[in-house]
CSV table of C-alpha atoms and ligand atoms in Angstrom, one decimal:
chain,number,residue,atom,x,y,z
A,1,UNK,CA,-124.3,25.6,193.2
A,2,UNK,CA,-122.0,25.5,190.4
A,3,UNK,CA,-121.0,28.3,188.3
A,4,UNK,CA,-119.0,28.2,184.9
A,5,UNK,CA,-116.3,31.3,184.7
A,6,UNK,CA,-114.9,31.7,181.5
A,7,UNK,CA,-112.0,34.0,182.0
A,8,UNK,CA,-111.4,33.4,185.6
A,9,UNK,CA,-107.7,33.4,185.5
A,10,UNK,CA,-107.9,37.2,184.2
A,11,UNK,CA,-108.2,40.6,186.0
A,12,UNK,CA,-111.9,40.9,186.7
A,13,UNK,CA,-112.3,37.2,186.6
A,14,UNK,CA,-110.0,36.5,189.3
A,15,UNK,CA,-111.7,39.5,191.6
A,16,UNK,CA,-114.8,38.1,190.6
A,17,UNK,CA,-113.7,34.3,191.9
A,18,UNK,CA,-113.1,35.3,195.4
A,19,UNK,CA,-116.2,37.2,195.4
A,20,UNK,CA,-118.2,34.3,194.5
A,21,UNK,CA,-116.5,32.0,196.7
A,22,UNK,CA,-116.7,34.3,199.8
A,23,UNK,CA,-120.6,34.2,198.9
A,24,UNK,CA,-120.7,30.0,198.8
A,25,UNK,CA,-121.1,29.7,194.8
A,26,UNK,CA,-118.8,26.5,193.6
A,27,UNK,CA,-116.5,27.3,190.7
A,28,UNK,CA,-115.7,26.2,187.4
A,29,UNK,CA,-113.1,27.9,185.8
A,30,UNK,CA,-112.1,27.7,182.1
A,31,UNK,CA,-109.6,29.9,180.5
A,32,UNK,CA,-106.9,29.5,178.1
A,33,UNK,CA,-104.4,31.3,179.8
A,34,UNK,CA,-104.0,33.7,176.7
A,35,UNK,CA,-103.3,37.3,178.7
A,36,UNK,CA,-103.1,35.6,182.4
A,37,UNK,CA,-101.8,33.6,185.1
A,38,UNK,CA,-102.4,30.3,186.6
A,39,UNK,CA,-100.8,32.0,189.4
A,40,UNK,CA,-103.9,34.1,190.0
A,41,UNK,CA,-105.8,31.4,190.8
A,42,UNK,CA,-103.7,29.7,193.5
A,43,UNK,CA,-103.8,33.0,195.3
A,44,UNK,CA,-107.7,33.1,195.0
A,45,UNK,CA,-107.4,29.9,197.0
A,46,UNK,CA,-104.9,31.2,199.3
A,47,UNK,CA,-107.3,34.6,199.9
A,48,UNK,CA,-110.3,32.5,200.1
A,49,UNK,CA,-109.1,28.8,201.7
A,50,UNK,CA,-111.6,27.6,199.2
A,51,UNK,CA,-110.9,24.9,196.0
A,52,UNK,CA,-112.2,25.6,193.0
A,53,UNK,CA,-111.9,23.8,189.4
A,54,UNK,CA,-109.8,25.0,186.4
A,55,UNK,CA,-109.8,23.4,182.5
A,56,UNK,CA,-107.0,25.2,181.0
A,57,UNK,CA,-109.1,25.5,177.1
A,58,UNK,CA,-110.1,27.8,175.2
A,59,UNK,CA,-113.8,28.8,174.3
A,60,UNK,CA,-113.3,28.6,171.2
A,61,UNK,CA,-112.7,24.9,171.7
A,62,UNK,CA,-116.6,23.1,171.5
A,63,UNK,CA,-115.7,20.0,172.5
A,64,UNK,CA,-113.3,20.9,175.2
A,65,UNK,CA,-117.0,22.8,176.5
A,66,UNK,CA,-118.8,19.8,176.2
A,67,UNK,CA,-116.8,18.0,178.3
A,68,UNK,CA,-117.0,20.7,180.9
A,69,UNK,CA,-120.4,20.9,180.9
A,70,UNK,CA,-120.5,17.0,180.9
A,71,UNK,CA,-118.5,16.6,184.0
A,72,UNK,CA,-120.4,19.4,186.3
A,73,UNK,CA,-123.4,20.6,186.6
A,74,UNK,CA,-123.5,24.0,185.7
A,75,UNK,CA,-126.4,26.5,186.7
A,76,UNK,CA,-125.0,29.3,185.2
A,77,UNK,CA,-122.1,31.4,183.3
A,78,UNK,CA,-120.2,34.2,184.2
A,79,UNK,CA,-118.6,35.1,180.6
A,80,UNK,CA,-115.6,37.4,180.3
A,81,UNK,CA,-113.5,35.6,178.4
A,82,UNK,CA,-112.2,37.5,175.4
A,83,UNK,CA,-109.6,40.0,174.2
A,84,UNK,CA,-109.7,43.3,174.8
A,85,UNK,CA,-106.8,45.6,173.8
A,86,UNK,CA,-108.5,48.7,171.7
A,87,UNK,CA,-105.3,49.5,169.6
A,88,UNK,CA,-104.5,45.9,169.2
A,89,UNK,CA,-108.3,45.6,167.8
A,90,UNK,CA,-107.8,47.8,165.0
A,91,UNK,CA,-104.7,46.4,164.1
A,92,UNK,CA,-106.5,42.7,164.2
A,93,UNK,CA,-110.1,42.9,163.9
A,94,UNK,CA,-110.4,39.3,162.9
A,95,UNK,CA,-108.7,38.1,166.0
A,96,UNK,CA,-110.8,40.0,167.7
A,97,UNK,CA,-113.9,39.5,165.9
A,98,UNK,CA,-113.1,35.5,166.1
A,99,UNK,CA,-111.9,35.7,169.6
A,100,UNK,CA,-114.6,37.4,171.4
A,101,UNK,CA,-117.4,36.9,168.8
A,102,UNK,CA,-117.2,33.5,167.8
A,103,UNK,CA,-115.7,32.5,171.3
A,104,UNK,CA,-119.1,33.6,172.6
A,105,UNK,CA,-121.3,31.6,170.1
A,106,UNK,CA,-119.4,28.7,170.9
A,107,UNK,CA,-120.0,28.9,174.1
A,108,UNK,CA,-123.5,29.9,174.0
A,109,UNK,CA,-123.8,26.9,171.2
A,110,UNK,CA,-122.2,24.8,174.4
A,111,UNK,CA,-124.5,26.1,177.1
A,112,UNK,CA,-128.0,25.3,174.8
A,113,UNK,CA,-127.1,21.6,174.5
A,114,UNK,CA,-126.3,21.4,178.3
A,115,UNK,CA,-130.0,23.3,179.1
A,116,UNK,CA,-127.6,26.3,180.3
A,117,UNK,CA,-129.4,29.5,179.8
A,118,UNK,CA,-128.4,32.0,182.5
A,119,UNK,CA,-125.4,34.5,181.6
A,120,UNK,CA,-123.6,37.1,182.7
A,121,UNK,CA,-122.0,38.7,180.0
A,122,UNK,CA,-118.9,41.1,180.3
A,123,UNK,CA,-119.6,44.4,178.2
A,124,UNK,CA,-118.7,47.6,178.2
A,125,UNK,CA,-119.2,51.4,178.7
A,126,UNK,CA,-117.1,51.5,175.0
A,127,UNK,CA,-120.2,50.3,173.6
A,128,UNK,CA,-121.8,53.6,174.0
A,129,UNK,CA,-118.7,55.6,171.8
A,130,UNK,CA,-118.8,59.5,171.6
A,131,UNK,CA,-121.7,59.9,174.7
A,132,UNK,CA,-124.3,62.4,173.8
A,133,UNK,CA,-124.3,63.8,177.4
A,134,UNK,CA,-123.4,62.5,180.5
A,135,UNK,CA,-124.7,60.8,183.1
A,136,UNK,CA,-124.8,57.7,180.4
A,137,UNK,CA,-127.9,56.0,181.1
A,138,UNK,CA,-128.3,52.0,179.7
A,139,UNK,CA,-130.6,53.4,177.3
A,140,UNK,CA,-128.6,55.9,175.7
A,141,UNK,CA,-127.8,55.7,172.1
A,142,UNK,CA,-125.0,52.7,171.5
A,143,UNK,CA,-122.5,53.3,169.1
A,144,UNK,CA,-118.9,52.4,169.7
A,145,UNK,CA,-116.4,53.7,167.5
A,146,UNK,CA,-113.7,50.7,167.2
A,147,UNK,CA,-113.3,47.1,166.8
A,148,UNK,CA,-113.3,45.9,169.9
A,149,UNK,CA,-116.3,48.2,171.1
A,150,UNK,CA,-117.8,46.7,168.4
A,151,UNK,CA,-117.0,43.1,169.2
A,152,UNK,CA,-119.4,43.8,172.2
A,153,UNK,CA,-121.8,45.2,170.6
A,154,UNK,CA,-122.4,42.5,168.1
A,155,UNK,CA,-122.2,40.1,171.5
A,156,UNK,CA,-124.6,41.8,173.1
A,157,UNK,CA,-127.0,41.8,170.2
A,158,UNK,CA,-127.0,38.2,169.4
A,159,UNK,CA,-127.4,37.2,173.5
A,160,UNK,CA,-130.5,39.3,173.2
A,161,UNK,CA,-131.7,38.0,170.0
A,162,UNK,CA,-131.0,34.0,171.5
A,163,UNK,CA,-133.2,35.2,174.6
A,164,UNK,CA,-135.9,36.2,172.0
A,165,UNK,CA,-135.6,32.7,170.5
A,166,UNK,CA,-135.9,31.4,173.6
A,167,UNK,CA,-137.3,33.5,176.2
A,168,UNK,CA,-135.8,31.0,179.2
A,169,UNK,CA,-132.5,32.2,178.4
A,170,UNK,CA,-131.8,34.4,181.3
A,171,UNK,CA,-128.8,37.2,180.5
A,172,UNK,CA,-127.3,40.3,182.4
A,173,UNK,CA,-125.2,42.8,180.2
A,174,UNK,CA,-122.8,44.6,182.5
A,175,UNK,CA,-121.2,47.4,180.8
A,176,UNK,CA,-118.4,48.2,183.2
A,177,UNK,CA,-116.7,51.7,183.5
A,178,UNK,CA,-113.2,52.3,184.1
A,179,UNK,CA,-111.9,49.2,186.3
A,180,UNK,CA,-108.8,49.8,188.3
A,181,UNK,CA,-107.6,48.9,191.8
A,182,UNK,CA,-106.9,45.4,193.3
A,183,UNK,CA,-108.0,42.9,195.8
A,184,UNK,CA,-107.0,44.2,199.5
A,185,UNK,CA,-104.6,41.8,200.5
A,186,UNK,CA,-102.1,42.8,197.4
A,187,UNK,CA,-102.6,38.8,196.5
A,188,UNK,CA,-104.5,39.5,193.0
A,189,UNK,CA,-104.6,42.8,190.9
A,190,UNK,CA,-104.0,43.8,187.0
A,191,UNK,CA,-100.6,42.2,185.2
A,192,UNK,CA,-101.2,44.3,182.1
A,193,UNK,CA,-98.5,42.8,179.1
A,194,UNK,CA,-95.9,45.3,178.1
A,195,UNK,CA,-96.2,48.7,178.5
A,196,UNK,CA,-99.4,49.6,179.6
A,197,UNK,CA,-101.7,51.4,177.7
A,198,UNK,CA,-104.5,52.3,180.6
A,199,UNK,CA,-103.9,55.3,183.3
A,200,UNK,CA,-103.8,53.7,186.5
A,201,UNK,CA,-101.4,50.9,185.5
A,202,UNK,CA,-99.4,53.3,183.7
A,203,UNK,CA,-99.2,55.7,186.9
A,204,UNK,CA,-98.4,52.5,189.2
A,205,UNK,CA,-95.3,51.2,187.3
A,206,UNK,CA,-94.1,55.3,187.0
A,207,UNK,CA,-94.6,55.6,191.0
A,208,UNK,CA,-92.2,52.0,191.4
A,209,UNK,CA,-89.8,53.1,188.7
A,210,UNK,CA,-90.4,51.1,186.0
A,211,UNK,CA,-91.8,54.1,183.7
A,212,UNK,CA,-89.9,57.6,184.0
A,213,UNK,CA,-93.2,59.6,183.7
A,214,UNK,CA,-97.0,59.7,182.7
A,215,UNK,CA,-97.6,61.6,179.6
A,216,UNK,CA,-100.9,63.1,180.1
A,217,UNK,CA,-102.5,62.9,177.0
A,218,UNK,CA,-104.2,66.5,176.6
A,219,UNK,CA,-104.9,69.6,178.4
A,220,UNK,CA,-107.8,71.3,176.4
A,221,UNK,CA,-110.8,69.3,176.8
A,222,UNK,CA,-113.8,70.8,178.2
A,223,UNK,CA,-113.9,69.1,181.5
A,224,UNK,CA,-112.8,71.2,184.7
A,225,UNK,CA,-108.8,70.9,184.5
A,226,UNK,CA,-109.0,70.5,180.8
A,227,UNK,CA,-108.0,66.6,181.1
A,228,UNK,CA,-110.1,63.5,180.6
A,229,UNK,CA,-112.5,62.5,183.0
A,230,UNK,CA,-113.8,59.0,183.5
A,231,UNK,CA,-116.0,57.0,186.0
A,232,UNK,CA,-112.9,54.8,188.0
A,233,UNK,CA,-114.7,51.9,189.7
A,234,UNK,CA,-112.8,49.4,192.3
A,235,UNK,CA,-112.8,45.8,190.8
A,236,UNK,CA,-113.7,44.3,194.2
A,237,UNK,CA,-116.6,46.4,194.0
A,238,UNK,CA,-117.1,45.7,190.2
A,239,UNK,CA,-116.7,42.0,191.0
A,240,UNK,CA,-119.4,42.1,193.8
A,241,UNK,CA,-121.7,43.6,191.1
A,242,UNK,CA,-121.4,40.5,189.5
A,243,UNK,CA,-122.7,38.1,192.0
A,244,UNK,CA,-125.2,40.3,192.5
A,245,UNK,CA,-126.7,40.1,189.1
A,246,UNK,CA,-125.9,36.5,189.2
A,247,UNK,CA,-128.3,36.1,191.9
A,248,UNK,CA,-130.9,38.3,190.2
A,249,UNK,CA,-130.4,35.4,187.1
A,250,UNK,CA,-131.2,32.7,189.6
A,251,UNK,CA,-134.9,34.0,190.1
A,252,UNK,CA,-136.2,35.3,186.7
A,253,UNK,CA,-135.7,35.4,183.3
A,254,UNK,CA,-135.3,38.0,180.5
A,255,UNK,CA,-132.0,40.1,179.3
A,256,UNK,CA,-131.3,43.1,181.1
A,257,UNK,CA,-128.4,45.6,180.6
A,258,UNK,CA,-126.7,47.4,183.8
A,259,UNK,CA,-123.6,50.1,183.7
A,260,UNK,CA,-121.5,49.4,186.8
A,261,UNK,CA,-119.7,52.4,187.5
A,262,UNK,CA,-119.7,54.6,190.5
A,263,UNK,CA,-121.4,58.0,189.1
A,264,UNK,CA,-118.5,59.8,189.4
A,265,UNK,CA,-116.0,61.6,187.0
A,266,UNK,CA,-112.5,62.2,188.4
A,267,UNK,CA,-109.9,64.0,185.6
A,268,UNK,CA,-107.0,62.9,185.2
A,269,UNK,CA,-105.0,65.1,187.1
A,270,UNK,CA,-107.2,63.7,190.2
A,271,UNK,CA,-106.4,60.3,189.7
A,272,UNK,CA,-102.3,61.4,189.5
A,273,UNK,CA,-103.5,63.5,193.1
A,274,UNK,CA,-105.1,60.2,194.2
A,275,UNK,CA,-101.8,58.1,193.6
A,276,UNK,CA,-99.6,61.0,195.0
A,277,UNK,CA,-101.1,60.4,197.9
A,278,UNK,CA,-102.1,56.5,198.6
A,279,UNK,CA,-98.5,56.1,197.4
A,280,UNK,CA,-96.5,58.8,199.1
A,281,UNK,CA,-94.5,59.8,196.5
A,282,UNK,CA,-94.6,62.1,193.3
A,283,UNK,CA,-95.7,61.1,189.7
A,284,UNK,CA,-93.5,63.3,187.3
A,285,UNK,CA,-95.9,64.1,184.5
A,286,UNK,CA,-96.0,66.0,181.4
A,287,UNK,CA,-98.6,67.3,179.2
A,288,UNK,CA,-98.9,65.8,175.1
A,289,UNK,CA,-100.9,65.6,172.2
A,290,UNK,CA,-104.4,63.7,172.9
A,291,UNK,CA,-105.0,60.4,171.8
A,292,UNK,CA,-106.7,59.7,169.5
A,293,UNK,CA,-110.4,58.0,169.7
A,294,UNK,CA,-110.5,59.5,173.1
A,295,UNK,CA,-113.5,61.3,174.4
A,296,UNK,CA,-113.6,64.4,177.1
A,297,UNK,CA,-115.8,63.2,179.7
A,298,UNK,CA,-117.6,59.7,180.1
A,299,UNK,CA,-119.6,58.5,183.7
A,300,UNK,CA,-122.7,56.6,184.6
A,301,UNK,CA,-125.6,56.5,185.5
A,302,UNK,CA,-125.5,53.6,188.0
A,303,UNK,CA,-129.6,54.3,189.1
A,304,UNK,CA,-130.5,51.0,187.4
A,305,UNK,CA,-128.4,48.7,189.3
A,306,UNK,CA,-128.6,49.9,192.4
A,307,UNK,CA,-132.3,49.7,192.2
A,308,UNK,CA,-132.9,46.1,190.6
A,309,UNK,CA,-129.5,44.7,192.0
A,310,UNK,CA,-129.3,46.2,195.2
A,311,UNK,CA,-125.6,47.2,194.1
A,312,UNK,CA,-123.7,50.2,194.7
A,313,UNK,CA,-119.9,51.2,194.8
A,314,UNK,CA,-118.9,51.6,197.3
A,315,UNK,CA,-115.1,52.1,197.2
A,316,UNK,CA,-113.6,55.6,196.7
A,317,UNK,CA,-110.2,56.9,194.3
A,318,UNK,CA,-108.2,56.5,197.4
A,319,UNK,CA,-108.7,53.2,198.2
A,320,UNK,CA,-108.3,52.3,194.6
A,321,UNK,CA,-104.8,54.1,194.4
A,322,UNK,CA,-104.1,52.6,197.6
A,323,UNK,CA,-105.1,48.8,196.7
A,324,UNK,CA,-103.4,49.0,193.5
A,325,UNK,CA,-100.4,50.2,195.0
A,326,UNK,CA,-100.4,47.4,197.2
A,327,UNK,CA,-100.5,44.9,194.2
A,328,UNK,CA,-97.9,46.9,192.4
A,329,UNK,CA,-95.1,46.9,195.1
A,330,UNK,CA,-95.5,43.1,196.5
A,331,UNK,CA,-95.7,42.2,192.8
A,332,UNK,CA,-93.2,44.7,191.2
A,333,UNK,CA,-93.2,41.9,188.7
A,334,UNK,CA,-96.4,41.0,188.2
A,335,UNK,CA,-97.7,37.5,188.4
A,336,UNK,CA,-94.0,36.6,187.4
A,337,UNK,CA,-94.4,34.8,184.2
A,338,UNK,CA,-94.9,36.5,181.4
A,339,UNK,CA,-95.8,36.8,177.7
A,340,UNK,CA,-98.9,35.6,177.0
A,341,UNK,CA,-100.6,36.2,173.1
A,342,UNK,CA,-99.6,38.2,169.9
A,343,UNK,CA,-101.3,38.3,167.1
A,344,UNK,CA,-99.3,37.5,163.6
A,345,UNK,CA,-100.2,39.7,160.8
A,346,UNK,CA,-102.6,36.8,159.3
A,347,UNK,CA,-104.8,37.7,162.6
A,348,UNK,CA,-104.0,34.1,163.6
A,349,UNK,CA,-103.4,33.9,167.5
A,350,UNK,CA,-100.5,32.5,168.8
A,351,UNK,CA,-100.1,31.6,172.8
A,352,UNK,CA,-96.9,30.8,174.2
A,353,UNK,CA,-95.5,31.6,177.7
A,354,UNK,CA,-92.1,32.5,179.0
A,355,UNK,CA,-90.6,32.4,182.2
A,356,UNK,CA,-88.5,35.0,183.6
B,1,NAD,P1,-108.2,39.9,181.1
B,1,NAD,O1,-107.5,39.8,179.8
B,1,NAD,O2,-107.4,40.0,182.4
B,1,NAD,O3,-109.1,38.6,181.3
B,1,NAD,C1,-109.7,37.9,180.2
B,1,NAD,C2,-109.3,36.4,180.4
B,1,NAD,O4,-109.9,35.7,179.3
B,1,NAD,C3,-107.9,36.1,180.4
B,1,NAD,O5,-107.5,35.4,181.5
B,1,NAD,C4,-107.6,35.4,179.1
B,1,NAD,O6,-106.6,34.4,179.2
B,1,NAD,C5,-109.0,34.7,178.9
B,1,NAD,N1,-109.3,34.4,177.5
B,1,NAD,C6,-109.3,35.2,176.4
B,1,NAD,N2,-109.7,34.6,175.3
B,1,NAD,C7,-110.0,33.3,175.7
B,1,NAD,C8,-110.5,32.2,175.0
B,1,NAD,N3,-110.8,32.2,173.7
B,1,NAD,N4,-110.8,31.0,175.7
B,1,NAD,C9,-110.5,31.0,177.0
B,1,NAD,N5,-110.0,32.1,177.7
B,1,NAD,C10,-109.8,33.2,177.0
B,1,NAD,O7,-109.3,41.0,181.0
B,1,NAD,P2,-110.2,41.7,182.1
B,1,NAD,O8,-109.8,43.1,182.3
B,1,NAD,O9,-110.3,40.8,183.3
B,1,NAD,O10,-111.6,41.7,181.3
B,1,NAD,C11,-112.5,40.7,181.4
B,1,NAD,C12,-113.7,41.0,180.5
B,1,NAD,O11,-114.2,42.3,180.8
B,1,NAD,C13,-113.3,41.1,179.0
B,1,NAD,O12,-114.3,40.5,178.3
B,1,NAD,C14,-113.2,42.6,178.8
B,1,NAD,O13,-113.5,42.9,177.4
B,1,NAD,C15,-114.3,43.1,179.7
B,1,NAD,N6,-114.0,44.5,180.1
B,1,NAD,C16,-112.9,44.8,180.7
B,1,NAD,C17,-112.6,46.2,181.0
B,1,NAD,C18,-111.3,46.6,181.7
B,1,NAD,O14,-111.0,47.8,181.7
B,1,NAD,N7,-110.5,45.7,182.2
B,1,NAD,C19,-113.6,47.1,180.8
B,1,NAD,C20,-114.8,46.8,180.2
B,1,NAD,C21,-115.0,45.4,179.8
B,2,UD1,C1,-109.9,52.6,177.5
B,2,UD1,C2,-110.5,52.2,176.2
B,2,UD1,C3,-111.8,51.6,176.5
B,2,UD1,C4,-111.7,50.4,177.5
B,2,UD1,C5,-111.1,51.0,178.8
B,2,UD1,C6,-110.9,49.8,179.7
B,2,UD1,C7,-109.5,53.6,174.5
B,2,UD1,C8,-109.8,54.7,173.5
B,2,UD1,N1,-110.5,53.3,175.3
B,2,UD1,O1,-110.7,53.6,178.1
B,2,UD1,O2,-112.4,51.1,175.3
B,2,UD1,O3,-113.0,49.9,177.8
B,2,UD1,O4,-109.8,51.5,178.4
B,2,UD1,O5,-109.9,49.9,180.5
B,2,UD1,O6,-108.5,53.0,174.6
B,2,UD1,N2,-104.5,58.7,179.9
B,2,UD1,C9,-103.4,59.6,179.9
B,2,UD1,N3,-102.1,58.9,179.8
B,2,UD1,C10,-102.0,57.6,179.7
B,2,UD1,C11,-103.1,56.8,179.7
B,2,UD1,C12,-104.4,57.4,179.7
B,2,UD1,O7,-103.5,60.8,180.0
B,2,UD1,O8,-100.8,57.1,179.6
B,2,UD1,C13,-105.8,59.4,180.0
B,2,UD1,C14,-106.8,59.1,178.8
B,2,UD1,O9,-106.6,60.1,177.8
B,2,UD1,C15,-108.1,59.2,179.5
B,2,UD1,C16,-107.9,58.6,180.9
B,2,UD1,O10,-106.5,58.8,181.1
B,2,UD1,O11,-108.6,60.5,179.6
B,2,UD1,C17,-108.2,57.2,181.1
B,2,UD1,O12,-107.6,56.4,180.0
B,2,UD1,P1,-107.7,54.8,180.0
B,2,UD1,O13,-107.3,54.3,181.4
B,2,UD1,O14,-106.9,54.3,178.8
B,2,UD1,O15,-109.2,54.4,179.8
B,2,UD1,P2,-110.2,54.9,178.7
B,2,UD1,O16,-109.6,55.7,177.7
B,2,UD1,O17,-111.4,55.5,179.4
């Protein structure tokens, strides 16, 4: 069975390929290479000894997707193609808003003509802003509080209002937690551009020298060390969340809306513990000013998946330390080549690649 995966050359994307490989699924991949890697997917193939197909286009791109859908014959999409930066989102909210909005309507525009209707859509725990008390539960109050939040918001509205038009459009709405770790074999992981703005890859390129030291940002929220807290979910097991509601597409129809996440909170200061430890070596830290738009605490309530996908997490800090740790020191460099998009200040996107 054939499965498009827009965004398969990216971070989840690529974890998600090997997934559905391991699990038999044939795979279509189309991205434009805009914040990845070609490389990633050669070393898909090389952890799975499986083929798989890649169009180098963009989403945006209708007739490119017609031509896709033309030459295979796709049963479903797993969408995660987009942009997803949340300072470079209020800095370009038309990028954004063309990017991962329109993107999606093109795609979705693509997918009706074809008689595609089952999606997997790439969301996200942002969507629910300021939480009003946690464990977040999918029917919580939405409400997120930038552009690119809001960018999936808007997304996941209109999938739900085409499945009311047409209710044999079949959709799952994963809002994902706090990603991190990488695949195992230290083959595929995270290649964020620049300096990175997350935790984890900011701890991993302190621990191999590359930053001098993590600036904890805050020490006075009202969590139990007074740092943030967040729900840190392995991408392996993320990724086998996917296929999971992939298969749950394949046998009904509707919309549905799942948080993947692990239903824990872990501060900060236990995720520079964590790292201490899989990586055997001290993380200088010091303590600044919060940033801003950040919250105190935020972790799910994973009850719905694991009861209507039969998915859990299964994958503790430790092993996600450990695995990206793995990635970070056999790729010190990443994926190699590097630069991938800016943005001018007309919010026009410009792609262009450099090799080191
Ligand atoms: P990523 O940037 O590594 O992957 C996204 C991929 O999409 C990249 O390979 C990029 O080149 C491609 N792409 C972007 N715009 C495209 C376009 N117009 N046409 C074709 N390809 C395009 O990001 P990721 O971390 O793997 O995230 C995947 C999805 O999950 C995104 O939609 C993101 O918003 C969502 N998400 C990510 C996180 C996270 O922490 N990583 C959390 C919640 C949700
Ligand atoms: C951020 C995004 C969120 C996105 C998610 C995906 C913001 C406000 N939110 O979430 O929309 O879905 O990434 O990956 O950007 N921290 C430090 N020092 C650092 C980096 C982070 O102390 O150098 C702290 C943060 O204050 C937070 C925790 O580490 O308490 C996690 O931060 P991060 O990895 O950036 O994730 P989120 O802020 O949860």
């Amino acid at each position: 069975m054939k499965i498009l995966v827009t965004g398969g050359a990216g971070y989840i994307g690529s974890h998600t390929c090997v997934e559905l490989l391991n699990a038999g699924y044939e795979i279509i991949v189309v991205d434009n290479l805009s914040n990845s890697k070609q490389e990633s997917l050669k070393r898909v193939r090389q952890i799975t000894g499986k083929s798989l197909s890649f169009y180098k286009a963009d989403i945006l791109d209708s007739t490119a997707l017609n031509e896709i859908f033309i030459e295979n014959k796709i049963e479903a999409v797993i969408h995660f193609a987009g942009f997803k930066a949340v300072g470079e989102s209020v800095n370009f909210p038309l990028a954004y808003y063309h990017n991962n909005v329109t993107g999606t309507m093109r795609l979705c525009e693509a997918m009706t003509k074809h008689g595609v209707k089952r999606m997997v859509f790439s969301s996200s725990a942002t969507v629910y802003g300021n939480p009003v008390s946690v464990p977040i539960s999918e029917d919580d109050p939405v409400g997120a509080t930038n552009p690119y939040g809001r960018t999936k918001q808007i997304i996941e509205n209109m999938l739900g209002d085409l499945q009311v038009s047409d209710p044999e459009w079949n959709v799952a709405l994963l809002r994902y937690f706090n990603p991190i770790g990488a695949h195992e074999s230290g083959l595929i992981g995270e290649d964020p551009n620049g300096i990175p703005n997350n935790l984890i890859p900011y701890i991993s390129q302190v621990a191999i020298g590359k930053l001098n030291e993590l600036k904890v940002f805050g020490k006075d929220y009202q969590t139990k060390d007074g740092t943030g807290v967040r729900d840190y979910i392995h991408v392996v097991d993320l990724a086998a969340g996917h296929v999971k509601a992939l298969e749950k597409l394949l046998g009904s129809t509707g919309i549905q809306t799942y948080n993947l996440g692990t239903g824990k909170g872990h501060s900060v200061l236990d995720m520079v513990g964590a790292f201490e430890k899989a990586a055997g070596k001290k993380i200088p830290c010091c303590f600044v000013e919060r940033r801003p738009g950040d919250i105190d605490i935020s972790y799910a309530n994973p009850a719905k998946a694991q009861r209507e996908l039969g998915w859990r997490a299964s994958k503790g800090i430790i092993e996600m330390c450990e695995d990206t740790w793995r990635w970070q020191s056999y790729n010190p460099e990443g994926y190699i080549t590097h630069k991938l998009h800016y943005i001018t200040s007309a919010n026009t996107v410009v792609n262009y690649e450099e090799s080191l």
